[in-house]
Every structure is written in C-alpha cells, then in structure tokens.
Tab-separated table of C-alpha atoms and ligand atoms in Angstrom:
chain	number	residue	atom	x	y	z
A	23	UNK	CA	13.542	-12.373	14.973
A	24	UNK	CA	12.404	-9.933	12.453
A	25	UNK	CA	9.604	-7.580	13.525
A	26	UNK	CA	6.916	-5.345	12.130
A	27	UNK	CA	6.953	-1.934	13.818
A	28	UNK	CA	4.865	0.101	11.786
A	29	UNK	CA	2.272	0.116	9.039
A	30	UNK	CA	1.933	3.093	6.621
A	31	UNK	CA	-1.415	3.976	4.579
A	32	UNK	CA	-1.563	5.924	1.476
A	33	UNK	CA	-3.179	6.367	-2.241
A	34	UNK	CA	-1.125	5.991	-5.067
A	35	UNK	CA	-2.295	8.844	-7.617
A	36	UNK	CA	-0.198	9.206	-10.713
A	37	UNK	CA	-0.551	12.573	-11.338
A	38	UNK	CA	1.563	12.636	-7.954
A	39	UNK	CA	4.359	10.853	-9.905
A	40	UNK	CA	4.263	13.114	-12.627
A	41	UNK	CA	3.752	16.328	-10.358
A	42	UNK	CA	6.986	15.367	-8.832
A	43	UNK	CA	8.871	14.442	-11.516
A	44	UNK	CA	8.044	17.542	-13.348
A	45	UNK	CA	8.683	19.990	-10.553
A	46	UNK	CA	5.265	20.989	-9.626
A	47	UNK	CA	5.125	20.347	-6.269
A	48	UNK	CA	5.144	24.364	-5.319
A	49	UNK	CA	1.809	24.782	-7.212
A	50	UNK	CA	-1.048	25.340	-5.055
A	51	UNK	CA	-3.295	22.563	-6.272
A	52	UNK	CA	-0.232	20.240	-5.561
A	53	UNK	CA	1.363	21.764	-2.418
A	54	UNK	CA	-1.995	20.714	-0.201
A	55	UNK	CA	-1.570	17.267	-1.322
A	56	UNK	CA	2.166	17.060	-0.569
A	57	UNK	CA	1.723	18.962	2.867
A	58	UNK	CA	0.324	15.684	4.095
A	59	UNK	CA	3.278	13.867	3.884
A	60	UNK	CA	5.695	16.368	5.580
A	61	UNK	CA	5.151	14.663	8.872
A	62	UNK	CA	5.617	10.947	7.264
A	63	UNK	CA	9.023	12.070	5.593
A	64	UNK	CA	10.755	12.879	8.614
A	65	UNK	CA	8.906	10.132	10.084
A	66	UNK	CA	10.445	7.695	7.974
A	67	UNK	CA	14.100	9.350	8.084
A	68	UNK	CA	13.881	8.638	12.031
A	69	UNK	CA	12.413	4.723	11.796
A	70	UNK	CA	14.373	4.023	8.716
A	71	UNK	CA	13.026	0.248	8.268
A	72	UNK	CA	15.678	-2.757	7.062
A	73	UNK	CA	12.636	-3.601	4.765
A	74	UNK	CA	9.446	-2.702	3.651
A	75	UNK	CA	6.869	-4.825	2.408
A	76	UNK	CA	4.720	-3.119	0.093
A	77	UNK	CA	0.944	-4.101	-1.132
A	78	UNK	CA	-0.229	-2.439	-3.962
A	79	UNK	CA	-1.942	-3.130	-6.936
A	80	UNK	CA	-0.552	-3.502	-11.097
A	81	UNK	CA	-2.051	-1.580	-13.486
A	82	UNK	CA	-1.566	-3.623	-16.586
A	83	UNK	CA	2.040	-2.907	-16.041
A	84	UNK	CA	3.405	-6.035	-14.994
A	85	UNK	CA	0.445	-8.532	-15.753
A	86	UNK	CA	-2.322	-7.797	-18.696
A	87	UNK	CA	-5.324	-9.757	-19.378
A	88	UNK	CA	-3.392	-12.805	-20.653
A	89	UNK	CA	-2.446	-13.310	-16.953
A	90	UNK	CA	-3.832	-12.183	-13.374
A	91	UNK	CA	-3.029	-13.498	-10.349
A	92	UNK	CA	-4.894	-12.621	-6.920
A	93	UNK	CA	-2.066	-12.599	-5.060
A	94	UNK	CA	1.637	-12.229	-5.871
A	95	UNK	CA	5.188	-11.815	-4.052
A	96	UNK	CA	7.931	-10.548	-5.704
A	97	UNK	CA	11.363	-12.628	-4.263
A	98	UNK	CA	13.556	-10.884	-7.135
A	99	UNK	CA	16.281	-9.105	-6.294
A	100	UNK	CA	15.231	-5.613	-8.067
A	101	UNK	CA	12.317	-4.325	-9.888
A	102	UNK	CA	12.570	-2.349	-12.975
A	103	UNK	CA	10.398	1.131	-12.998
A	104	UNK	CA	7.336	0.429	-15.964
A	105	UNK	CA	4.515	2.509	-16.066
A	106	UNK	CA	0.978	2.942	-18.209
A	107	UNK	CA	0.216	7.162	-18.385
A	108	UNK	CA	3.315	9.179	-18.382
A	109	UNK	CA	5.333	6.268	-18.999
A	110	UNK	CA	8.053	4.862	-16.798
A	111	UNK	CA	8.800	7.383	-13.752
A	112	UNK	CA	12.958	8.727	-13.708
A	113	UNK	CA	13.214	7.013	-10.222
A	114	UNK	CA	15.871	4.380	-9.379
A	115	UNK	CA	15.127	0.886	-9.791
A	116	UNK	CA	14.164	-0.767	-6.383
A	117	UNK	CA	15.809	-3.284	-4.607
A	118	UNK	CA	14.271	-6.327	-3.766
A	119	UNK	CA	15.107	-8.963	-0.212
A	120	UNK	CA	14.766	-12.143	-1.827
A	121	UNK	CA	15.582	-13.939	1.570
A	122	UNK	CA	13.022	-12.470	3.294
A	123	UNK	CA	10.745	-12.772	0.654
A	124	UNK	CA	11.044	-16.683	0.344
A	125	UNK	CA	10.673	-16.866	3.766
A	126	UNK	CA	7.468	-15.264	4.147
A	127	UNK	CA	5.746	-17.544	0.814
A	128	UNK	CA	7.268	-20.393	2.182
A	129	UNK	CA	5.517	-19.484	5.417
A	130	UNK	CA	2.473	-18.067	4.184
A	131	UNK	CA	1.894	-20.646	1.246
A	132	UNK	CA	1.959	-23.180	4.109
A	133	UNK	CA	-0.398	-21.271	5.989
A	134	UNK	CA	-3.166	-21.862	3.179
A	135	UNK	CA	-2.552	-18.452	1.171
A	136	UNK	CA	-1.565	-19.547	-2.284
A	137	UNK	CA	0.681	-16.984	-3.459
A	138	UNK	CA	2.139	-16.521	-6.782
A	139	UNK	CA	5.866	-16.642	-6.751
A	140	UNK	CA	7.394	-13.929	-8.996
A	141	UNK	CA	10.944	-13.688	-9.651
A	142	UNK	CA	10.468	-11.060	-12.399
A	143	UNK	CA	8.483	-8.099	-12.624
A	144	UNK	CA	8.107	-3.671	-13.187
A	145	UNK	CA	6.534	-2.019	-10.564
A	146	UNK	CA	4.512	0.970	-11.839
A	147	UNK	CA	3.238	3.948	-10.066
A	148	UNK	CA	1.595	1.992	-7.551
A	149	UNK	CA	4.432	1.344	-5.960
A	150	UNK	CA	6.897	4.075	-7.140
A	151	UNK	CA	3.924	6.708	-5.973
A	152	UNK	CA	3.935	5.548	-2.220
A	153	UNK	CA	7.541	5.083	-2.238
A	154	UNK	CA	8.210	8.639	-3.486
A	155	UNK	CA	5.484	10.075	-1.105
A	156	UNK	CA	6.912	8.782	1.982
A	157	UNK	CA	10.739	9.164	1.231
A	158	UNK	CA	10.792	12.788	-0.643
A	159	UNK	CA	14.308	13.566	-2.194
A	160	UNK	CA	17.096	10.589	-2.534
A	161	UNK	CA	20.112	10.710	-1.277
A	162	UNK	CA	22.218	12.170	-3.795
A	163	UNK	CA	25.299	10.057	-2.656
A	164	UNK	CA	23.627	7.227	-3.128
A	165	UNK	CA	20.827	8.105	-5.323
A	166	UNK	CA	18.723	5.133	-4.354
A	167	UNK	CA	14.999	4.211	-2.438
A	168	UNK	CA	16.329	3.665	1.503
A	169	UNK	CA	15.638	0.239	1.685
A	170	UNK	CA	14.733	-3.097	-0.022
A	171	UNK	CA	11.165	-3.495	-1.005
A	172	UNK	CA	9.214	-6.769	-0.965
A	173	UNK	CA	6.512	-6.290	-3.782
A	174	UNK	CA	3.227	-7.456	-3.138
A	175	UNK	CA	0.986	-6.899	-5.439
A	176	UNK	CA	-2.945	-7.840	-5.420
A	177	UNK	CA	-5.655	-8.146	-8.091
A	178	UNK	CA	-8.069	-4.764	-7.648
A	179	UNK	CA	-7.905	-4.496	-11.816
A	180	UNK	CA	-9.899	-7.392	-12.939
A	181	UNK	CA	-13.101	-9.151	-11.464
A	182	UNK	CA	-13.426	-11.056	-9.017
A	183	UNK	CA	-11.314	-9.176	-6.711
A	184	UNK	CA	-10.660	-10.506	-3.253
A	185	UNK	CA	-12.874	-10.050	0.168
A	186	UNK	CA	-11.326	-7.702	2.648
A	187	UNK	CA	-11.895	-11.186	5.169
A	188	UNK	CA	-9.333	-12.811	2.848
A	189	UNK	CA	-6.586	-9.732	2.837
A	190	UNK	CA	-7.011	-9.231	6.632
A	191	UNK	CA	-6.207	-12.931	7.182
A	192	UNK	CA	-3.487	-12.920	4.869
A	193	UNK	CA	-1.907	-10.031	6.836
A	194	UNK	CA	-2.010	-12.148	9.668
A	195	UNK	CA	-0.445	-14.961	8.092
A	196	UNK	CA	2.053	-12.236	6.598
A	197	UNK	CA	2.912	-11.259	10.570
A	198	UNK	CA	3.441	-14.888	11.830
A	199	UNK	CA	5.727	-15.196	8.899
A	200	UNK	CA	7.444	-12.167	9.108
A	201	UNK	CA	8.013	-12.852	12.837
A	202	UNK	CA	9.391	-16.397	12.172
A	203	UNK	CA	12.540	-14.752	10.289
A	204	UNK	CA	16.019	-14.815	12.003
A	205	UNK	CA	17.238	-12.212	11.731
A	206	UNK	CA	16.827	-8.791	14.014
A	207	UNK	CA	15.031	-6.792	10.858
A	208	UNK	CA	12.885	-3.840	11.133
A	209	UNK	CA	10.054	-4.635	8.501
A	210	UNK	CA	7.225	-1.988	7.713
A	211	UNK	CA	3.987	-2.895	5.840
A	212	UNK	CA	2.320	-0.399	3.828
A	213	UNK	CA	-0.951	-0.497	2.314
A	214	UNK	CA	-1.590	1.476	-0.588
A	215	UNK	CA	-3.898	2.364	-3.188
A	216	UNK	CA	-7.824	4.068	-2.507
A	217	UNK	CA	-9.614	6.169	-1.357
A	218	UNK	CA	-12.573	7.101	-3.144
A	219	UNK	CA	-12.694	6.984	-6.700
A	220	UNK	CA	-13.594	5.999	-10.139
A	221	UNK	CA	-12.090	6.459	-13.481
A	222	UNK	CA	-14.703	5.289	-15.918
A	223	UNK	CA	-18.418	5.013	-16.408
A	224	UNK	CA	-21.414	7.379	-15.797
A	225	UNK	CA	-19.912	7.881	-12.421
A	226	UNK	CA	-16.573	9.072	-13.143
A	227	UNK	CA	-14.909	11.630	-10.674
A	228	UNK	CA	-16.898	9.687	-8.219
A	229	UNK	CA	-15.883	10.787	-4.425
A	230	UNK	CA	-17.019	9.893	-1.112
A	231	UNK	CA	-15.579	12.210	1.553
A	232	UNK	CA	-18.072	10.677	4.549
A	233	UNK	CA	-17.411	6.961	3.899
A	234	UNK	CA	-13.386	7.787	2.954
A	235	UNK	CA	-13.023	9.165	6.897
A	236	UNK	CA	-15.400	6.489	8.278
A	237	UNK	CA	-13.074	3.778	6.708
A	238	UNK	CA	-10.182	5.561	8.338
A	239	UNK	CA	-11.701	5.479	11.732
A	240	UNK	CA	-13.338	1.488	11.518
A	241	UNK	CA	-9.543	0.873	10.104
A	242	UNK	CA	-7.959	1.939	13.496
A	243	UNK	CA	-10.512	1.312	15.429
A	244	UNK	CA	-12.027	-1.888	14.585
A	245	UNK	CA	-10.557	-3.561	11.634
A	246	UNK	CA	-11.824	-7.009	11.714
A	247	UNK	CA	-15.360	-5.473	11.438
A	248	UNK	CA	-14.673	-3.938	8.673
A	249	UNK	CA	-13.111	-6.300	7.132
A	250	UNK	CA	-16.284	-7.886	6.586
A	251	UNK	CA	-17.743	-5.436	3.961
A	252	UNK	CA	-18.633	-7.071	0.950
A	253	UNK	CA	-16.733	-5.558	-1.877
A	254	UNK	CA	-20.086	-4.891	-3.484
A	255	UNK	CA	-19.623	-1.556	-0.737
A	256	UNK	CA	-17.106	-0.256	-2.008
A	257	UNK	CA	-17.262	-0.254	-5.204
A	258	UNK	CA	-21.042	1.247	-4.291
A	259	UNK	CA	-19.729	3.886	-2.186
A	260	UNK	CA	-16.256	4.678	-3.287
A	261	UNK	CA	-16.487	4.025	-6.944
A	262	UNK	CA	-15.415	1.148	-8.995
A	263	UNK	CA	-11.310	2.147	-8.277
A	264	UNK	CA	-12.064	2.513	-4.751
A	265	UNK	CA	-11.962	-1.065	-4.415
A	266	UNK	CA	-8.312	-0.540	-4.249
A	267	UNK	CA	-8.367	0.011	-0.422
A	268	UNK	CA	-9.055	-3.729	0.371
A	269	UNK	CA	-5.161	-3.318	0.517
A	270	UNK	CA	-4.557	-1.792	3.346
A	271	UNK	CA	-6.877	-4.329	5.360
A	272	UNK	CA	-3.776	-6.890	4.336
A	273	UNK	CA	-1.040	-4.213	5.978
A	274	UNK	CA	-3.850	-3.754	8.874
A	275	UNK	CA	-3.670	-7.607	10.150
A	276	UNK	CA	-0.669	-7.831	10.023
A	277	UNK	CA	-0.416	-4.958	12.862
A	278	UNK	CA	0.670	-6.532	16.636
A	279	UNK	CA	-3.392	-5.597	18.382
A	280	UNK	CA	-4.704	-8.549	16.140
A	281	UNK	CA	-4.323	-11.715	17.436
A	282	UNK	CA	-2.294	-10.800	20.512
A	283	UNK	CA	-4.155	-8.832	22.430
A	284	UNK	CA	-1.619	-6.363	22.704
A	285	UNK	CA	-2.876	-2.411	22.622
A	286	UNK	CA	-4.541	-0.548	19.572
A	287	UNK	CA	-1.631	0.704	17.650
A	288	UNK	CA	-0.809	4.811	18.011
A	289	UNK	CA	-2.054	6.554	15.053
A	290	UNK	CA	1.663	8.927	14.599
A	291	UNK	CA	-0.357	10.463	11.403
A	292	UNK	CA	-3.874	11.216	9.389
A	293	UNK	CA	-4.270	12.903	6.668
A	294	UNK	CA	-7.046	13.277	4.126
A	295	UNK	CA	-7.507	15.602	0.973
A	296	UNK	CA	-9.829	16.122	-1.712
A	297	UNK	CA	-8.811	16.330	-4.737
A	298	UNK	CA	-5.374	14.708	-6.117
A	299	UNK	CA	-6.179	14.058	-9.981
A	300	UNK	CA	-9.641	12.084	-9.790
A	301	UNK	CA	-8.841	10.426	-6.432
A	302	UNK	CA	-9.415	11.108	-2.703
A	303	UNK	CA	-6.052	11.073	-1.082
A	304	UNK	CA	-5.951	9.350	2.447
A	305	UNK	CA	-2.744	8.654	4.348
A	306	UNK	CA	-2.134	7.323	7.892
A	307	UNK	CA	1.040	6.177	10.045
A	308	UNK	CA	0.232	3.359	12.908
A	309	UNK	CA	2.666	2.352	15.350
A	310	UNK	CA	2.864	-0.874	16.755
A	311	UNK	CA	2.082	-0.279	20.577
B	7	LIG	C1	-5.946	7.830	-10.992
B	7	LIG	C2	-5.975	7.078	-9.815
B	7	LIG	C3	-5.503	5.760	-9.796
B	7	LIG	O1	-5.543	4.951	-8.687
B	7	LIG	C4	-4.945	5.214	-10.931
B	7	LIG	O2	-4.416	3.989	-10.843
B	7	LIG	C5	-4.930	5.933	-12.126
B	7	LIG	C6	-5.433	7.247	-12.143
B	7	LIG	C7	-6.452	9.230	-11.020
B	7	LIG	O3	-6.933	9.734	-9.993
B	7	LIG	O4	-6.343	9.876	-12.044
B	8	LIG	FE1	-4.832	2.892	-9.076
C-alpha cells in the first residue's frame, strides 16, 4: 500500500525563481526569505518521498482563457518547464508517475471529483518555485528534481474558483486513493501557492500579516472549520491572489487526523515572512502522526 507521510506548505513567488536562478540568494532582502527553508531542505534529503503530489495553480502557462478547468491531474510522464515573467526557469524538466497518477483519477473520478485528465502540459513557476524551495541544489550527477511529481493543478486564475469545502474533500478522496495503490510508496502532498496578496487593482501590494498566521494556526489546528470560509474571505482579507491558499486545504485532507481519528499531525516546521516580491511567504512541514 502506498502511503502519505507528510504534507508540505509553501507560496510560490516568482521572484524566488528568478532570485535563484540569477544568484541572488546571498542578498539580504533574499537571504530572510530563503532562511526559512533551511530546515525543510535537509528535511526533505532525510524523508526523500518515492513521489510527490503537487497542487498548485497555472498561470496562463499551461491553460489560457480558451480553456480552464477546476481541477486537473497530470498522468504524463514529464512536464516541460514554461513560464509567464522571466520566461521558462533553467531547471530540469520533471518527471511525471503516470501509474500512480491513473490510479488516483480512476479512484477519485469514481469518488464524485471530476477531474480533468491531462496527458500533456508545462508547469510554470508554481510548481518549479516549491520544488526548488524545498530541494535547494540538484544533484550534479544526476542533475535532476529527486523524485516524480504528480501535477495537480487547480483553477485560482479565473472566476468562479472552488470552495475550500470542495478542496478539503477532494484531499480526502485524494488519501483513500492514494492509500488504495499497491505498491509500498512514500507519497508527499504539498500545497502551494498564498499567502496574502494581490497583484492588481486599487489594492495592490495588499498584505495581511494577522489573518496569514491565523490561517496557519486554524490549518493545523482545525482544518475542517476552516474549510468552510467562503472564498468571498479571502479574497477580502488576503487580496484577490490570496485566494491561492484554498490549495493547501486539498494537501490538508488528505493528512491521516481527518477521517481516522488518528492524532493531529506534528508541525516539523513554520515559517512566515513579509515581504518576498508582492507576496507574504508562509511555509509549514506536517507529519503524519
Ligand atoms: C507574485 C506572486 C504570485 O503568486 C504570482 O503568481 C505572480 C507574482 C508576486 O508576488 O510578485
Ligand atoms: Fe501565483
């Protein structure tokens, strides 16, 4: 049986990207973001997963206007690097588990979720951002991300978004399915995207420091509760990209405290800065108990 041991939290900022790729990671203003992920580095070199299956949102990378689904799994078997900004990121192409991945929409589809199959796709910085964050420098012998990636990738971009209701249960579908594979893996589920912030509008360079570390709490503590915000809330309170964090409430059910009573997970990590770029950067590591 596969398993999910962990779940991983984190924005996506591209600036990161590009502050990374251009060797600016010594400069003050980036060195307090990056301190933040120290821990999760060597964290992640000890609990190297088989897979990771990673929720994040397109920018108008892979999908546009013409075409936008709510929910969609990638089941290729790699991902070219695309981006909008900077342009496409000099990281290596990731890897995809396309057994795994028709597994869990076979499972999940069947479990009411009606997931867009996608067998082709570029991932832009929010997933390459995460990714980068979490694993620091590649092996140069192998020059490549650790481990497969599932993409999962959810409509924040273009109105109407989904409920945080409908990502927590889809995490929990996402579990029973992941748990139903046959083979011994190690799966991780990340959550990515948020915190506070907004790009456009009157309230550009919104941030919300109080509600940013109040969602971290209700997201360990009680997650099902605040699942029910309306995403009218966040999009009041952290700005109209904030609605990105609706994400990690899909990598949050799908953690072993829901539905089985087992025990709250152990928070290994927190971290929470202000400012990377226009965005509040949040980041946590839970454990499954
Ligand atoms: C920024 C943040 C984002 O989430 C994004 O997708 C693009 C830009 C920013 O902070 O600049
Ligand atoms: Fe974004």
């Amino acid at each position: 049986m596969a398993r999910i041991t962990a779940s991983v939290y984190t924005s996506h900022v591209p600036a990161i990207g590009a502050a990374l790729d251009l060797g600016k990671t010594a400069e003050p203003y980036w060195q307090k973001v990056f301190s933040g992920y120290d821990f999760s580095k060597q964290w992640l070199k000890q609990r190297r997963p088989d897979v990771i299956f990673l929720v994040f949102n397109d920018h108008a990378t892979a999908f546009s206007l013409e075409m936008i689904p709510t929910f969609a799994i990638g089941t290729a078997a790699e991902y070219a690097v695309a981006d909008e900004g900077w342009g496409p990121r000099p990281v290596p192409k990731v890897k995809g588990h396309p057994e795994l991945a028709s597994h869990i929409a076979q499972s999940v589809i069947q479990d009411d979720f009606d997931l867009t199959i996608v067998n082709k796709m570029d991932v832009d910085h929010g997933l390459t951002v995460p990714l980068s964050l979490m694993c620091g420098a590649l092996d140069p012998a192998t020059g490549a991300w650790p481990c497969p990636v599932i993409p999962f990738a959810v409509n924040v971009v273009q109105y109407p978004v989904p409920s945080g209701r409908r990502c927590f249960n889809l995490g929990r579908a996402i579990r029973k399915a992941i748990k139903s594979y046959d083979e011994p893996l190690n799966v991780q589920i990340w959550g990515t995207g948020g915190m506070s912030h907004q790009l456009q509008g009157p309230r550009a360079g919104l941030i919300n420091k109080d509600w940013d570390n109040r969602f971290l709490d209700r997201l360990i503590a009680e997650p099902a509760k605040l699942a029910e915000m309306p995403h009218i809330d966040y999009v009041r309170e952290a700005g109209s990209e904030g609605i990105e964090l609706v994400m990690w409430l899909i990598a949050r059910g799908a953690m072993s405290d829901i539905d089985e009573g087992g025990a709250p997970p152990k928070v290994a990590h927190r971290f929470y800065h202000v400012p990377a770029s226009n965005t509040a950067v949040g980041h946590l590591i839970l454990e499954n108990a």
